[in-house]
PDB file of C-alpha atoms in Angstrom:
ATOM      1  CA  MET A   1      22.653 -26.926 -14.461  1.00 54.00           C
ATOM      2  CA  SER A   2      21.638 -29.049 -11.519  1.00 62.00           C
ATOM      3  CA  LEU A   3      19.477 -27.719  -8.725  1.00 64.00           C
ATOM      4  CA  HIS A   4      21.874 -29.577  -6.365  1.00 73.00           C
ATOM      5  CA  TYR A   5      24.218 -26.549  -6.463  1.00 79.00           C
ATOM      6  CA  LEU A   6      21.581 -24.119  -5.217  1.00 84.00           C
ATOM      7  CA  PRO A   7      21.627 -23.954  -1.412  1.00 87.00           C
ATOM      8  CA  PRO A   8      18.384 -24.901   0.262  1.00 90.00           C
ATOM      9  CA  VAL A   9      16.514 -22.145   2.059  1.00 94.00           C
ATOM     10  CA  LYS A  10      13.567 -22.686   4.398  1.00 94.00           C
ATOM     11  CA  PRO A  11      10.369 -21.956   2.361  1.00 95.00           C
ATOM     12  CA  SER A  12       8.874 -19.899   5.198  1.00 95.00           C
ATOM     13  CA  ALA A  13      11.921 -17.688   5.115  1.00 96.00           C
ATOM     14  CA  ILE A  14      11.439 -17.125   1.402  1.00 96.00           C
ATOM     15  CA  ALA A  15       7.735 -16.348   1.889  1.00 96.00           C
ATOM     16  CA  LEU A  16       8.274 -13.943   4.787  1.00 97.00           C
ATOM     17  CA  GLY A  17      11.216 -12.314   3.057  1.00 96.00           C
ATOM     18  CA  THR A  18       9.066 -11.864  -0.071  1.00 95.00           C
ATOM     19  CA  ALA A  19       6.345 -10.162   2.068  1.00 95.00           C
ATOM     20  CA  PHE A  20       8.996  -7.994   3.749  1.00 94.00           C
ATOM     21  CA  ASN A  21      10.640  -6.818   0.506  1.00 91.00           C
ATOM     22  CA  HIS A  22       7.359  -6.523  -1.404  1.00 85.00           C
ATOM     23  CA  GLY A  23       5.939  -4.264   1.330  1.00 85.00           C
ATOM     24  CA  ILE A  24       9.006  -2.001   0.957  1.00 84.00           C
ATOM     25  CA  GLU A  25       8.651  -1.937  -2.751  1.00 80.00           C
ATOM     26  CA  LEU A  26       4.918  -1.101  -2.526  1.00 77.00           C
ATOM     27  CA  ALA A  27       5.747   1.814  -0.312  1.00 77.00           C
ATOM     28  CA  VAL A  28       8.141   3.125  -2.925  1.00 73.00           C
ATOM     29  CA  LEU A  29       5.698   2.456  -5.698  1.00 62.00           C
ATOM     30  CA  SER A  30       2.706   4.005  -3.893  1.00 66.00           C
ATOM     31  CA  PRO A  31       2.542   7.062  -6.240  1.00 66.00           C
ATOM     32  CA  ILE A  32       1.958   4.709  -9.190  1.00 54.00           C
ATOM     33  CA  PHE A  33      -0.870   2.967  -7.297  1.00 51.00           C
ATOM     34  CA  GLY A  34      -2.331   6.339  -6.194  1.00 56.00           C
ATOM     35  CA  GLN A  35      -2.613   7.415  -9.770  1.00 57.00           C
ATOM     36  CA  THR A  36      -4.228   4.093 -10.661  1.00 51.00           C
ATOM     37  CA  TYR A  37      -6.763   4.494  -7.876  1.00 53.00           C
ATOM     38  CA  GLN A  38      -7.678   8.001  -9.137  1.00 56.00           C
ATOM     39  CA  ARG A  39      -8.103   6.602 -12.654  1.00 56.00           C
ATOM     40  CA  ALA A  40     -10.334   3.804 -11.379  1.00 53.00           C
ATOM     41  CA  LYS A  41     -12.550   6.301  -9.615  1.00 54.00           C
ATOM     42  CA  SER A  42     -12.918   8.453 -12.705  1.00 58.00           C
ATOM     43  CA  ALA A  43     -13.568   5.537 -15.087  1.00 56.00           C
ATOM     44  CA  ASN A  44     -17.130   5.094 -16.214  1.00 56.00           C
ATOM     45  CA  THR A  45     -16.968   1.309 -16.275  1.00 57.00           C
ATOM     46  CA  LYS A  46     -14.845  -1.499 -14.895  1.00 60.00           C
ATOM     47  CA  GLU A  47     -13.928  -2.542 -18.467  1.00 62.00           C
ATOM     48  CA  GLU A  48     -12.723   0.965 -19.313  1.00 60.00           C
ATOM     49  CA  PHE A  49     -10.461   1.023 -16.328  1.00 54.00           C
ATOM     50  CA  LEU A  50      -9.021  -2.458 -17.017  1.00 57.00           C
ATOM     51  CA  ARG A  51      -8.009  -1.331 -20.527  1.00 63.00           C
ATOM     52  CA  SER A  52      -6.274   1.806 -19.280  1.00 65.00           C
ATOM     53  CA  LYS A  53      -2.553   2.431 -19.184  1.00 66.00           C
ATOM     54  CA  GLU A  54      -2.600   2.974 -15.450  1.00 66.00           C
ATOM     55  CA  ALA A  55      -4.047  -0.463 -14.793  1.00 67.00           C
ATOM     56  CA  SER A  56      -1.601  -2.287 -16.951  1.00 71.00           C
ATOM     57  CA  GLY A  57       1.313  -0.285 -15.560  1.00 72.00           C
ATOM     58  CA  ALA A  58       0.233  -0.958 -11.985  1.00 70.00           C
ATOM     59  CA  ALA A  59      -0.201  -4.635 -12.681  1.00 74.00           C
ATOM     60  CA  ALA A  60       3.257  -4.843 -14.277  1.00 78.00           C
ATOM     61  CA  ALA A  61       4.869  -2.980 -11.379  1.00 74.00           C
ATOM     62  CA  TRP A  62       3.138  -5.136  -8.758  1.00 78.00           C
ATOM     63  CA  GLY A  63       4.043  -8.405 -10.567  1.00 83.00           C
ATOM     64  CA  THR A  64       7.677  -7.600 -11.216  1.00 87.00           C
ATOM     65  CA  SER A  65       8.030  -6.252  -7.663  1.00 82.00           C
ATOM     66  CA  PHE A  66       6.637  -9.525  -6.284  1.00 90.00           C
ATOM     67  CA  VAL A  67       8.802 -11.814  -8.365  1.00 93.00           C
ATOM     68  CA  GLY A  68      11.879  -9.620  -7.685  1.00 91.00           C
ATOM     69  CA  ALA A  69      11.172  -9.738  -3.974  1.00 92.00           C
ATOM     70  CA  ALA A  70      10.919 -13.560  -3.989  1.00 94.00           C
ATOM     71  CA  LEU A  71      14.167 -13.948  -5.942  1.00 95.00           C
ATOM     72  CA  GLN A  72      15.970 -11.505  -3.701  1.00 94.00           C
ATOM     73  CA  SER A  73      14.657 -13.256  -0.592  1.00 96.00           C
ATOM     74  CA  TYR A  74      15.944 -16.633  -1.830  1.00 96.00           C
ATOM     75  CA  GLY A  75      19.309 -15.092  -2.892  1.00 95.00           C
ATOM     76  CA  VAL A  76      19.941 -13.428   0.484  1.00 96.00           C
ATOM     77  CA  GLY A  77      18.852 -16.620   2.327  1.00 96.00           C
ATOM     78  CA  ALA A  78      21.121 -18.695   0.212  1.00 95.00           C
ATOM     79  CA  LEU A  79      24.027 -16.350   0.905  1.00 95.00           C
ATOM     80  CA  ILE A  80      23.277 -16.429   4.636  1.00 95.00           C
ATOM     81  CA  ASN A  81      23.341 -20.216   4.508  1.00 93.00           C
ATOM     82  CA  ALA A  82      26.450 -20.421   2.224  1.00 91.00           C
ATOM     83  CA  THR A  83      28.461 -18.071   4.376  1.00 93.00           C
ATOM     84  CA  GLY A  84      27.370 -19.603   7.664  1.00 91.00           C
ATOM     85  CA  THR A  85      26.132 -16.285   8.975  1.00 94.00           C
ATOM     86  CA  LEU A  86      24.575 -16.708  12.427  1.00 92.00           C
ATOM     87  CA  SER A  87      24.706 -13.282  14.068  1.00 96.00           C
ATOM     88  CA  TYR A  88      22.861 -10.083  13.447  1.00 97.00           C
ATOM     89  CA  LYS A  89      26.124  -8.227  13.074  1.00 97.00           C
ATOM     90  CA  GLY A  90      27.281 -10.684  10.395  1.00 97.00           C
ATOM     91  CA  ALA A  91      23.904 -10.371   8.648  1.00 97.00           C
ATOM     92  CA  ALA A  92      24.194  -6.568   8.670  1.00 97.00           C
ATOM     93  CA  TYR A  93      27.725  -6.844   7.143  1.00 97.00           C
ATOM     94  CA  LEU A  94      26.412  -9.274   4.483  1.00 97.00           C
ATOM     95  CA  GLY A  95      23.445  -6.971   3.672  1.00 97.00           C
ATOM     96  CA  GLY A  96      25.936  -4.031   3.466  1.00 97.00           C
ATOM     97  CA  LEU A  97      28.040  -5.954   1.046  1.00 97.00           C
ATOM     98  CA  ILE A  98      24.992  -6.767  -1.057  1.00 96.00           C
ATOM     99  CA  PHE A  99      23.963  -3.098  -1.020  1.00 96.00           C
ATOM    100  CA  ALA A 100      27.442  -1.971  -1.983  1.00 96.00           C
ATOM    101  CA  ALA A 101      27.643  -4.478  -4.814  1.00 95.00           C
ATOM    102  CA  THR A 102      24.142  -3.934  -6.291  1.00 93.00           C
ATOM    103  CA  ALA A 103      22.900  -0.490  -5.464  1.00 93.00           C
ATOM    104  CA  ALA A 104      25.659   1.862  -4.479  1.00 92.00           C
ATOM    105  CA  PRO A 105      27.098   2.435  -7.978  1.00 92.00           C
ATOM    106  CA  THR A 106      23.637   3.414  -9.285  1.00 93.00           C
ATOM    107  CA  PHE A 107      23.129   5.905  -6.460  1.00 93.00           C
ATOM    108  CA  LEU A 108      26.572   7.444  -6.979  1.00 93.00           C
ATOM    109  CA  ALA A 109      25.826   7.865 -10.652  1.00 93.00           C
ATOM    110  CA  GLN A 110      22.449   9.439  -9.849  1.00 92.00           C
ATOM    111  CA  VAL A 111      24.060  12.040  -7.522  1.00 92.00           C
ATOM    112  CA  PHE A 112      27.206  12.888  -9.371  1.00 93.00           C
ATOM    113  CA  SER A 113      26.538  12.209 -13.053  1.00 93.00           C
ATOM    114  CA  GLU A 114      22.848  12.652 -13.440  1.00 92.00           C
ATOM    115  CA  LYS A 115      22.595  15.416 -10.769  1.00 92.00           C
ATOM    116  CA  ARG A 116      19.271  14.095  -9.397  1.00 90.00           C
ATOM    117  CA  PRO A 117      17.824  15.768  -6.306  1.00 89.00           C
ATOM    118  CA  LEU A 118      19.245  14.365  -3.082  1.00 89.00           C
ATOM    119  CA  ASP A 119      15.804  13.851  -1.530  1.00 85.00           C
ATOM    120  CA  THR A 120      14.665  11.487  -4.269  1.00 82.00           C
ATOM    121  CA  VAL A 121      17.969   9.633  -4.239  1.00 86.00           C
ATOM    122  CA  GLY A 122      17.817   9.479  -0.439  1.00 86.00           C
ATOM    123  CA  VAL A 123      14.411   7.771  -0.500  1.00 83.00           C
ATOM    124  CA  SER A 124      15.751   5.223  -2.937  1.00 85.00           C
ATOM    125  CA  VAL A 125      18.827   4.641  -0.810  1.00 89.00           C
ATOM    126  CA  ALA A 126      16.740   4.128   2.313  1.00 88.00           C
ATOM    127  CA  ALA A 127      14.403   1.712   0.552  1.00 88.00           C
ATOM    128  CA  LYS A 128      17.377  -0.255  -0.888  1.00 91.00           C
ATOM    129  CA  LEU A 129      19.061  -0.415   2.588  1.00 93.00           C
ATOM    130  CA  PHE A 130      15.884  -1.900   4.011  1.00 91.00           C
ATOM    131  CA  GLU A 131      15.788  -4.366   1.118  1.00 92.00           C
ATOM    132  CA  THR A 132      19.335  -5.502   1.626  1.00 95.00           C
ATOM    133  CA  VAL A 133      20.548  -4.915   5.224  1.00 96.00           C
ATOM    134  CA  GLY A 134      17.014  -5.113   6.678  1.00 95.00           C
ATOM    135  CA  LEU A 135      16.188  -8.275   4.779  1.00 96.00           C
ATOM    136  CA  SER A 136      19.354 -10.055   5.790  1.00 97.00           C
ATOM    137  CA  ILE A 137      18.848  -9.182   9.465  1.00 97.00           C
ATOM    138  CA  PHE A 138      15.173 -10.250   9.243  1.00 96.00           C
ATOM    139  CA  LEU A 139      15.989 -13.543   7.601  1.00 97.00           C
ATOM    140  CA  THR A 140      18.730 -14.223  10.185  1.00 96.00           C
ATOM    141  CA  TRP A 141      16.226 -13.590  12.888  1.00 95.00           C
ATOM    142  CA  TRP A 142      13.655 -15.915  11.310  1.00 95.00           C
ATOM    143  CA  GLY A 143      16.169 -18.574  10.289  1.00 93.00           C
ATOM    144  CA  THR A 144      16.950 -19.762   6.784  1.00 93.00           C
ATOM    145  CA  ARG A 145      18.457 -23.202   7.261  1.00 91.00           C
ATOM    146  CA  THR A 146      16.250 -26.199   6.388  1.00 86.00           C
ATOM    147  CA  ASN A 147      18.162 -28.289   8.918  1.00 80.00           C
ATOM    148  CA  PRO A 148      19.860 -26.128  11.559  1.00 68.00           C
ATOM    149  CA  PHE A 149      21.978 -29.045  12.808  1.00 72.00           C
ATOM    150  CA  GLU A 150      23.896 -29.490   9.535  1.00 64.00           C
TER     151      GLU A 150
END
């Protein structure tokens, strides 16, 4: 596979989109980091804490969230460029389509099949809407094209 087929996206858009999405993910993952902080306070030594399950779980959650946010930022930026989206309304539609394609089936299954509480599903839906619709609008505002005159 050649990298020629991957649409170019402005590096600053990827970086800012990563920060945007990673911030949303950290807000959702904050209970994990709260438990990790409590474990760090109760550990006798720094080495004891670093070997704990909480530390390794938090590191894995942070790392996967960061990499996932970067990949999602590039993907949304590439879609914005490939579709020629220039308006906020178009970006909102594009983000809505991304949400519908990636997250909506999971949330429907959580509500109707798994019978999860609506408040926990609602928080996940809100976070995913920010990650899809919010990210596409944010990247449209920032600009994703490496050469806007092409």
